[in-house]
Coordinates of N, CA, C and O in Angstrom, one line a residue:
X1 N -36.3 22.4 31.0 CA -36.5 21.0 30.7 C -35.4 20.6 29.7 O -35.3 21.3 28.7
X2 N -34.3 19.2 30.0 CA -33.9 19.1 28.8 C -34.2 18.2 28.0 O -35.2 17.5 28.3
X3 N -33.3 18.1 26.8 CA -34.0 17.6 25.4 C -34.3 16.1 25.8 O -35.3 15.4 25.6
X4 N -33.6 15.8 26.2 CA -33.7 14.2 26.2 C -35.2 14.0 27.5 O -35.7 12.9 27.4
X5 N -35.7 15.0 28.4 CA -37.4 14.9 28.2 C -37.9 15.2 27.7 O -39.0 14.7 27.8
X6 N -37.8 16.4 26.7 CA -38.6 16.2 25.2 C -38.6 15.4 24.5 O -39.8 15.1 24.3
X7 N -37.7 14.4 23.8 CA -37.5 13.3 23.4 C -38.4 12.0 23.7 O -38.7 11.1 22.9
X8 N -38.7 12.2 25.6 CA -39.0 11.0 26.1 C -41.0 11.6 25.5 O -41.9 11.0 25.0
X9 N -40.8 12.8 26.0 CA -42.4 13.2 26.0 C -42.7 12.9 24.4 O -43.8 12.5 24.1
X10 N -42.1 13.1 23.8 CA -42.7 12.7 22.3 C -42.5 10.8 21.5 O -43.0 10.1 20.6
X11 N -41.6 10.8 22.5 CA -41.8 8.6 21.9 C -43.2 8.3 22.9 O -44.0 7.5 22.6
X12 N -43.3 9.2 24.1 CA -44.4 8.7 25.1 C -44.1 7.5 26.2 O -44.9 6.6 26.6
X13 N -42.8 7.8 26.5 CA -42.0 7.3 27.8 C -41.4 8.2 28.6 O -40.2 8.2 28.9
X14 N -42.3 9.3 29.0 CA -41.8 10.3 30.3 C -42.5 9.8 31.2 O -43.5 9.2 30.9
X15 N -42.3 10.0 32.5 CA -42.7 9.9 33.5 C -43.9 10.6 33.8 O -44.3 11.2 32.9
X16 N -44.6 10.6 35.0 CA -45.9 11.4 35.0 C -45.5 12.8 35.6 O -46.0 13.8 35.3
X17 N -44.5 12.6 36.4 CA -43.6 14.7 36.7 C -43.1 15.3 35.4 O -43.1 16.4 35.0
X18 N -42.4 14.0 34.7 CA -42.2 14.8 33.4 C -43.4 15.7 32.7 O -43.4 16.9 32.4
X19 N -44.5 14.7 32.4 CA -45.6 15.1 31.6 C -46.3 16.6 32.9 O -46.8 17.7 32.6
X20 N -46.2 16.3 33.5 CA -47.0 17.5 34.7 C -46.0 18.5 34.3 O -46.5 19.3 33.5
X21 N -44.8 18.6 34.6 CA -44.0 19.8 34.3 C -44.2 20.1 32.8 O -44.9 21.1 32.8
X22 N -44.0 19.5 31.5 CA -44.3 20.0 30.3 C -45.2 20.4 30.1 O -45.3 21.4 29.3
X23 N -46.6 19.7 30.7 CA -47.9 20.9 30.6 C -48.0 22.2 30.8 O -48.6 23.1 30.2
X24 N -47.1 22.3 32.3 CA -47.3 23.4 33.0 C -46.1 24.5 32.4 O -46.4 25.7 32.5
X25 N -45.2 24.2 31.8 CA -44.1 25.4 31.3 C -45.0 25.4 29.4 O -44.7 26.4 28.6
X26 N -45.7 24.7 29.1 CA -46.2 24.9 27.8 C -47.4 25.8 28.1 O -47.8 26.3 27.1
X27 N -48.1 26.0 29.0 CA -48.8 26.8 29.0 C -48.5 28.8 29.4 O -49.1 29.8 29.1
X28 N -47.5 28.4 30.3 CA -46.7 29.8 31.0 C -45.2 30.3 29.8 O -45.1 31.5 29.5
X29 N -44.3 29.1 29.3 CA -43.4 30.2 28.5 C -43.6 29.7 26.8 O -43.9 28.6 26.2
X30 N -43.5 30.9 26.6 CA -43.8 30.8 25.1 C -42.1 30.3 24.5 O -42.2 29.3 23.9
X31 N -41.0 30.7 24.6 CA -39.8 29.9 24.3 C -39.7 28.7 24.3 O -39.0 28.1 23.4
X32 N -40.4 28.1 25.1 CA -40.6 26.9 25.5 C -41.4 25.5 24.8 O -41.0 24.3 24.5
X33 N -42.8 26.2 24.7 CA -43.6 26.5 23.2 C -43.1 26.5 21.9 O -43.4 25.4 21.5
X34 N -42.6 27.1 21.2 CA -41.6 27.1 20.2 C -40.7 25.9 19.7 O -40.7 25.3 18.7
X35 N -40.0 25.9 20.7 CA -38.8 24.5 21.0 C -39.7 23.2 21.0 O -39.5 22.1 20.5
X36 N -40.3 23.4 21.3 CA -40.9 21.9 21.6 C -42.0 21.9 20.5 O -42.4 20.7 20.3
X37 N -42.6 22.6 19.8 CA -43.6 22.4 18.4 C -41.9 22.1 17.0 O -41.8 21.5 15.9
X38 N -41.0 22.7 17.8 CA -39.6 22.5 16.5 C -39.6 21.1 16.7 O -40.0 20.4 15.7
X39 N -39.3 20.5 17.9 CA -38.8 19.2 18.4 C -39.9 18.1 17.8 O -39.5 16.9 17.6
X40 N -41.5 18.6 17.6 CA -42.6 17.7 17.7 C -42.7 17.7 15.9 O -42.8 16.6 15.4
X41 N -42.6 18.6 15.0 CA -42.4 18.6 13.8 C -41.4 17.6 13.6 O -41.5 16.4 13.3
X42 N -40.2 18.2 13.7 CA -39.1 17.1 13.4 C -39.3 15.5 13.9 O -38.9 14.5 13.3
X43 N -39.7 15.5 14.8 CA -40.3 14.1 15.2 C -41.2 13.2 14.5 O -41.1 12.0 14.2
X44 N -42.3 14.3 14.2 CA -43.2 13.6 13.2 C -42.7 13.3 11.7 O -43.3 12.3 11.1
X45 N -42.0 13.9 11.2 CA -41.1 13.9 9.9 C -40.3 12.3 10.2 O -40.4 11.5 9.3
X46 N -39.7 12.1 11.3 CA -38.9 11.0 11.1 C -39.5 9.9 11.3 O -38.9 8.9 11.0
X47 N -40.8 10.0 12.0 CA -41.9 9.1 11.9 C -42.0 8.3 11.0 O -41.9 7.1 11.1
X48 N -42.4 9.4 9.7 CA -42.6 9.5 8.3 C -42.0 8.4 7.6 O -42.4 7.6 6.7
X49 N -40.8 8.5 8.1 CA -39.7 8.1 7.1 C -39.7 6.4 7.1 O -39.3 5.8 8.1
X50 N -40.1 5.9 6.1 CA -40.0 4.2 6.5 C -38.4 3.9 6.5 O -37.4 4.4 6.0
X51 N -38.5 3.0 7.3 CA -36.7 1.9 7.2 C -36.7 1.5 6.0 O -37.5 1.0 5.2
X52 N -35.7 1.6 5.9 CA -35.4 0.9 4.5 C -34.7 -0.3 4.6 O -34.1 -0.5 5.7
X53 N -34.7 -1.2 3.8 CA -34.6 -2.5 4.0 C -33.2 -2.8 3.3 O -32.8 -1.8 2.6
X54 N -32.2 -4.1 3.3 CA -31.0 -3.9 2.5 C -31.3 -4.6 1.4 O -32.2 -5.4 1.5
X55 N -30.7 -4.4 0.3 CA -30.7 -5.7 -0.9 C -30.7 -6.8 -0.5 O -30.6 -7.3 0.6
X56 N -30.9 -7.1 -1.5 CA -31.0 -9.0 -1.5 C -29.8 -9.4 -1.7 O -29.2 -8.9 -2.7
X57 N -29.0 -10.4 -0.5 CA -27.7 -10.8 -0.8 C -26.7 -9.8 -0.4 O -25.5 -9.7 -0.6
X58 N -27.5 -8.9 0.2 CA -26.3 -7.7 -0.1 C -25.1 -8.3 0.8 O -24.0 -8.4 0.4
X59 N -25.7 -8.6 1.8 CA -24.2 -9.4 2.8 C -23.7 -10.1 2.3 O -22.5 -9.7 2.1
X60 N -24.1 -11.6 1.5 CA -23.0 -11.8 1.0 C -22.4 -11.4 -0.3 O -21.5 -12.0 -0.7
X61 N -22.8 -10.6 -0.9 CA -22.3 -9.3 -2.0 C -20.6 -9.1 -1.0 O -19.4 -9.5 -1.0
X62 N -21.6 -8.1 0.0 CA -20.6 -7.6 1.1 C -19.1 -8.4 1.0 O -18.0 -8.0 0.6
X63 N -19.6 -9.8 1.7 CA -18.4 -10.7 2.2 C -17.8 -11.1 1.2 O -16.6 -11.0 1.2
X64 N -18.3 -11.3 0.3 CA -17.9 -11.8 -1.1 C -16.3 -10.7 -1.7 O -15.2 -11.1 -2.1
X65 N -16.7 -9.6 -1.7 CA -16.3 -8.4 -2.4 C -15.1 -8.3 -0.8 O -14.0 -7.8 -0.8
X66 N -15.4 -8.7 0.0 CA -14.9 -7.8 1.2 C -12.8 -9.0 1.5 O -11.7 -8.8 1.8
X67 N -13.9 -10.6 0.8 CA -12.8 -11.8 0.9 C -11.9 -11.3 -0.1 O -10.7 -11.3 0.1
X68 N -12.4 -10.8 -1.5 CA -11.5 -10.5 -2.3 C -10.6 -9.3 -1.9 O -9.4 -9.5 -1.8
X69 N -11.2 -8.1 -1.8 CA -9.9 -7.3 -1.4 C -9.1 -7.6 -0.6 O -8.1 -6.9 -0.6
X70 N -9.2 -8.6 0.3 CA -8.4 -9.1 1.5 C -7.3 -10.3 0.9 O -6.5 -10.8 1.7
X71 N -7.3 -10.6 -0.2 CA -6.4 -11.3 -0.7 C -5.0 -10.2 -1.0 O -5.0 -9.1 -1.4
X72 N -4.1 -11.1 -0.7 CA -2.5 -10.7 -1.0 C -2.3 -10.5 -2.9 O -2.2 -11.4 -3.7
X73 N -2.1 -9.1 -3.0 CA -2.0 -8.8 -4.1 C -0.1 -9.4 -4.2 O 0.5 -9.2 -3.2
X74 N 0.5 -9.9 -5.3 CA 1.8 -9.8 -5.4 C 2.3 -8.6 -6.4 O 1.9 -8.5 -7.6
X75 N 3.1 -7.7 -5.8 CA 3.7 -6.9 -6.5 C 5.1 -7.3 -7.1 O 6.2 -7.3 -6.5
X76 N 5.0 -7.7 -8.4 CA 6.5 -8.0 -8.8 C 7.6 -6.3 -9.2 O 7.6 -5.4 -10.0
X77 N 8.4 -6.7 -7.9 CA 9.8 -5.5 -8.7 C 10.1 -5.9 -9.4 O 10.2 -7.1 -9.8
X78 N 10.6 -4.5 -9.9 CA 11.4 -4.7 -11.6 C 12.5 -4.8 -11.2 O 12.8 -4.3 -10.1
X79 N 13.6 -5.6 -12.0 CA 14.7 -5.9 -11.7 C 15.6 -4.7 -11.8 O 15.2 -3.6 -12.2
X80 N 17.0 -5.0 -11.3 CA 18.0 -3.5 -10.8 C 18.7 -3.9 -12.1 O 18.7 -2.9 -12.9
X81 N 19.2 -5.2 -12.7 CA 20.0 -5.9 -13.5 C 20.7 -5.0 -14.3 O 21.8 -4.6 -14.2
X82 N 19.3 -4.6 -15.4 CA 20.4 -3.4 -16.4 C 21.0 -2.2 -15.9 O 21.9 -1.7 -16.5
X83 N 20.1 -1.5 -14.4 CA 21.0 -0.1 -14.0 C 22.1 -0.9 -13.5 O 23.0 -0.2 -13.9
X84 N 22.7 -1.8 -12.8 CA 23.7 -2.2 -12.9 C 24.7 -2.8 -13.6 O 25.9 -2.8 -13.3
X85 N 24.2 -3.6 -15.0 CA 24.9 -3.7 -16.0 C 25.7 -2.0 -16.3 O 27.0 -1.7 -16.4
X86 N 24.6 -1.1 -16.6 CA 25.4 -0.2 -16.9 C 26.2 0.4 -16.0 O 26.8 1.4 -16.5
X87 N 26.4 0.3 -15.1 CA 26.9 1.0 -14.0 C 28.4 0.3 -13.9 O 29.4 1.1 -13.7
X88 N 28.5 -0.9 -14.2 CA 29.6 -1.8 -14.2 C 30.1 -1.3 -15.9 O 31.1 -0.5 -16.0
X89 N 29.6 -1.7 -16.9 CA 30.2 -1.5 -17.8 C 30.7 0.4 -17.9 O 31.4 0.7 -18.8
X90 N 30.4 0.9 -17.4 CA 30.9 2.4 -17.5 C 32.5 2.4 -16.4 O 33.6 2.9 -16.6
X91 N 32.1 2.0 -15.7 CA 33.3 1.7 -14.2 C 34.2 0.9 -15.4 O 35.0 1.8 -15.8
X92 N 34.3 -0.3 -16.3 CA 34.8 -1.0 -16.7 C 35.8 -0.3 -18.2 O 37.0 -0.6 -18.4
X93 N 34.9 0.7 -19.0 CA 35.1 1.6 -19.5 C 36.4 2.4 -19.5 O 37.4 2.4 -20.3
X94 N 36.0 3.2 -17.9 CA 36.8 4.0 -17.2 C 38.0 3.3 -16.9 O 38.9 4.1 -16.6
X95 N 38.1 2.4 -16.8 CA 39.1 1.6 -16.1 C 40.3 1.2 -17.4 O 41.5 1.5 -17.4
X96 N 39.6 0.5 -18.4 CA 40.1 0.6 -19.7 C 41.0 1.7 -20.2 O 42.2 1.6 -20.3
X97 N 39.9 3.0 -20.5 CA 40.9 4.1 -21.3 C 41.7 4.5 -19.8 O 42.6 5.4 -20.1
X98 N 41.7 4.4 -18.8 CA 42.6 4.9 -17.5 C 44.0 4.0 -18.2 O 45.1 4.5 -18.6
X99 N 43.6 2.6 -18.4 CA 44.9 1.6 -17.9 C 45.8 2.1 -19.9 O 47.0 2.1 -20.2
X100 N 44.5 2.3 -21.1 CA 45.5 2.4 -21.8 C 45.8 3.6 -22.5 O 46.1 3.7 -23.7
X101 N 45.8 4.7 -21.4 CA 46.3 6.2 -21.7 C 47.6 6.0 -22.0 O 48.1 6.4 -23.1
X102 N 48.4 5.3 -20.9 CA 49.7 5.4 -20.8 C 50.4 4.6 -22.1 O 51.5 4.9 -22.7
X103 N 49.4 3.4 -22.4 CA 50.3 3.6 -23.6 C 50.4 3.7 -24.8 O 50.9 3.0 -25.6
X104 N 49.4 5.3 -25.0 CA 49.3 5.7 -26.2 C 50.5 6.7 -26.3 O 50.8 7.4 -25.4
X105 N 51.5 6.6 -27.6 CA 52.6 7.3 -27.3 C 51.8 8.8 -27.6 O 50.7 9.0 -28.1
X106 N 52.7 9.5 -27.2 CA 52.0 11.0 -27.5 C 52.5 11.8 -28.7 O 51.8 12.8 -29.0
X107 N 53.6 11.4 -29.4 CA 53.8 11.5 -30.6 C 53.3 11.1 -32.0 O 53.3 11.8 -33.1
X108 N 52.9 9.7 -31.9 CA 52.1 9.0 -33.0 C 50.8 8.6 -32.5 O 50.4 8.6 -31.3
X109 N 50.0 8.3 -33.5 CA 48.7 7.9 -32.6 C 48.6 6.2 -32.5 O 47.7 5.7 -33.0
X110 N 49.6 5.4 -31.7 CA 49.7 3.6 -31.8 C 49.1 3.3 -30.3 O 49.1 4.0 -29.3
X111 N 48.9 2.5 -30.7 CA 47.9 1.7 -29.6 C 49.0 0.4 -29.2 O 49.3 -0.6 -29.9
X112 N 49.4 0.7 -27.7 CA 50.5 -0.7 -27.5 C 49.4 -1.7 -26.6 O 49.4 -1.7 -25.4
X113 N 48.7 -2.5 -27.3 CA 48.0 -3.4 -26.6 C 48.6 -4.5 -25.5 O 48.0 -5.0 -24.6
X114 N 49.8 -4.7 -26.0 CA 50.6 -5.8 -25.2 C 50.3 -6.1 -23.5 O 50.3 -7.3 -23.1
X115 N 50.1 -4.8 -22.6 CA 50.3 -4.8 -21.0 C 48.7 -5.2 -21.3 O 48.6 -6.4 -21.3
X116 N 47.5 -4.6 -21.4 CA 46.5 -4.7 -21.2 C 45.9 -6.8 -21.3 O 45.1 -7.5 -20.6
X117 N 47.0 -6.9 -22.8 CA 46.5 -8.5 -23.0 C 47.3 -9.6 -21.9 O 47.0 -10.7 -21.5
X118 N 48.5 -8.5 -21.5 CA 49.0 -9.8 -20.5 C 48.2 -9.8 -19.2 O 48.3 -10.6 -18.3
X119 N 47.5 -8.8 -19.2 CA 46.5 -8.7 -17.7 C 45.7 -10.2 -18.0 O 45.6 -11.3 -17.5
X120 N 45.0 -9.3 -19.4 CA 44.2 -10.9 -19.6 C 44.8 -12.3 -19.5 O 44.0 -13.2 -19.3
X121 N 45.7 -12.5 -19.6 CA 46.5 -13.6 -19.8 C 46.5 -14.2 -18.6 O 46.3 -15.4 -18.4
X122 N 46.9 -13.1 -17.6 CA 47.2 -13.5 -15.9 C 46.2 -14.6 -15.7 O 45.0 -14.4 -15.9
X123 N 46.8 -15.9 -15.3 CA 45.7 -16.4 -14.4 C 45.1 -16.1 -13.5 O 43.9 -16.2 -13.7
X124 N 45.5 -15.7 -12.3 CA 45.1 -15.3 -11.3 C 43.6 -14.3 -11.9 O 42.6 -14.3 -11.2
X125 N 43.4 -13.5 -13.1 CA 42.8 -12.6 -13.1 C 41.2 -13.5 -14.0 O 40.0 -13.4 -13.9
X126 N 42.1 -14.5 -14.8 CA 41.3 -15.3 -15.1 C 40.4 -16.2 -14.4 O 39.3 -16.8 -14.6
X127 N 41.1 -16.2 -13.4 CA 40.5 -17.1 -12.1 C 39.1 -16.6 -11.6 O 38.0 -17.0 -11.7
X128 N 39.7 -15.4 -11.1 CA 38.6 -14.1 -10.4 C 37.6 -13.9 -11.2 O 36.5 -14.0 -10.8
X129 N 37.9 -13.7 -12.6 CA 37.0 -13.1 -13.2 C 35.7 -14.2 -13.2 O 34.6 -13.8 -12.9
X130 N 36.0 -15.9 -13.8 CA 35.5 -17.2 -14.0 C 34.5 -17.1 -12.3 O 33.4 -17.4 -12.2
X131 N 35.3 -16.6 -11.1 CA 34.4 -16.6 -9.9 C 33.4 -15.7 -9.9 O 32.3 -16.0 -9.5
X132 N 33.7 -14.9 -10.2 CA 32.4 -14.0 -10.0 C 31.7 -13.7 -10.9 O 31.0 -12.8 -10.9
X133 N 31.9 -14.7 -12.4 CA 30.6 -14.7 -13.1 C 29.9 -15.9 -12.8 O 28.8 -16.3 -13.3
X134 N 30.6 -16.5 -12.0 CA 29.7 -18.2 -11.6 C 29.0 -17.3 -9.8 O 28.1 -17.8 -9.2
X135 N 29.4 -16.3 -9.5 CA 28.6 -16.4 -8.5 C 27.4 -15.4 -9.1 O 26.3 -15.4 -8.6
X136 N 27.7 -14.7 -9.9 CA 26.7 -14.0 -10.3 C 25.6 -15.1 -11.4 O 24.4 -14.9 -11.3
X137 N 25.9 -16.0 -12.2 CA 25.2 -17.0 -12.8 C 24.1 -17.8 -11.6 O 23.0 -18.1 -11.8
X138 N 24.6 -17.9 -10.6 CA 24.1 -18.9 -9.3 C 23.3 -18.1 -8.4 O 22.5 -18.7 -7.7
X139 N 23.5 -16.5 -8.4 CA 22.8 -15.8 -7.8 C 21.5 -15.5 -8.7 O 20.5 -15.3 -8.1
X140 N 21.5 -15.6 -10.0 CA 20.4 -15.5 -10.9 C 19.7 -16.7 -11.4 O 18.8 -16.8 -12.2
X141 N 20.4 -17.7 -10.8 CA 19.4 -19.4 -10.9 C 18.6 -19.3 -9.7 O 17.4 -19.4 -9.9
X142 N 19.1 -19.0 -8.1 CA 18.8 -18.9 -7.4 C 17.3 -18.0 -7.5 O 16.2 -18.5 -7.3
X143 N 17.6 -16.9 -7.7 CA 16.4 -15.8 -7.5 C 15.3 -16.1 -8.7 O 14.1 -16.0 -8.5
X144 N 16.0 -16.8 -10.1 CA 14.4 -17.3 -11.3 C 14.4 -18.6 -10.9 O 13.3 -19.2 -10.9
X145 N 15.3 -19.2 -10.6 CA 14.3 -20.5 -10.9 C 14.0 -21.1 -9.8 O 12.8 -21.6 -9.7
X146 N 15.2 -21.1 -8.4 CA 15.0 -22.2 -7.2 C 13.8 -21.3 -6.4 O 12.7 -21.9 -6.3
X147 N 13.8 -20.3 -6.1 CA 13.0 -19.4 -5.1 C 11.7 -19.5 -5.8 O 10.8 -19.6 -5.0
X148 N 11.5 -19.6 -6.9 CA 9.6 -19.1 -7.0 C 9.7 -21.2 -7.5 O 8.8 -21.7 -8.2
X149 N 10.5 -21.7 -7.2 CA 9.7 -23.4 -7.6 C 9.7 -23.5 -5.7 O 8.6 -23.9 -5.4
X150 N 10.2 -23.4 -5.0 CA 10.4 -24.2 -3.9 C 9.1 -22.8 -2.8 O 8.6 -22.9 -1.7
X151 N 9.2 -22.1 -3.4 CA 7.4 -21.4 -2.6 C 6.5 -21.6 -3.2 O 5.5 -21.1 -2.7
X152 N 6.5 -22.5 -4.5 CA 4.7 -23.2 -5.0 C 5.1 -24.8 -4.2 O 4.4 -25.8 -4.2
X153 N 5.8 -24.8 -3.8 CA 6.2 -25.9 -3.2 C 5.4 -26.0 -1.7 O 4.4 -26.6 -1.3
X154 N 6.2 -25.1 -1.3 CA 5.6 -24.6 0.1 C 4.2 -23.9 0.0 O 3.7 -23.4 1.0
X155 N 3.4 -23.7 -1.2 CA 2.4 -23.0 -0.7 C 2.5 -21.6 -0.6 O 1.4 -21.1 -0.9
X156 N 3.2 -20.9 -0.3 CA 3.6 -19.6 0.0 C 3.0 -18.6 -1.0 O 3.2 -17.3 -0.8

């Protein structure tokens, strides 16, 4: 016999061949016997057991708690700013004692500043230089101030 007509013979929805056969092997195999006093214990045990009922509110506990984690946490990154300040000022460094090795004489220890200041001098370098701290100024108005006013703007 299998379990699922033991099952049925103990809620008390087997059939009447069902019930005719389980009389008739409960009287002839003792294995059989056995299994089925296991099956009728355990059965009555969960009888036993009342349902349990949920809290009060627990659903909307539930939904409540369930709306919150479902909200968009924002993770602010940390800015790159200073690893690349320094990253630039060391390059800028390097570039420096490179340009004024040559004109330390190697006999005295003088410092010929002259070539280094007429670089500065160059327009052209003045030029470049004035552009790319205005694009770097305009890329950092951009990213604090226009970007987080014009997405409370939008809602976003």
């Amino acid at each position: 016999m299998k379990d699922e007509d033991i099952f049925d013979i103990l809620d008390g929805i087997a059939s009447e061949e069902t019930m005719r056969q389980h009389h008739k092997m409960l009287v002839e195999n003792a294995e059989y016997q056995a299994i089925f006093n296991e099956y009728a214990q355990t059965h009555a045990l969960l009888m036993d057991v009342s349902i349990e009922k949920t809290a009060v509110d627990f659903t909307d506990k539930l939904i409540d708690r369930w709306e919150v984690s479902q909200e968009v946490v924002n993770v602010r990154k940390t800015s790159k700013l200073p690893f690349y300040f320094l990253i630039l000022m060391t390059i800028s460094l390097v570039c420096l004692f490179i340009a004024a090795l040559p004109m330390l004489n190697s006999q005295a220890v003088q410092v010929d500043l002259s070539k280094p200041l007429r670089i500065l001098q160059d327009k052209d370098f003045t030029r470049l230089f004035l552009i790319i701290n205005a694009l770097v100024v305009l890329f950092f108005i951009d990213k604090r101030v226009l970007k987080p006013y014009f997405q409370r703007k939008m809602g976003v």
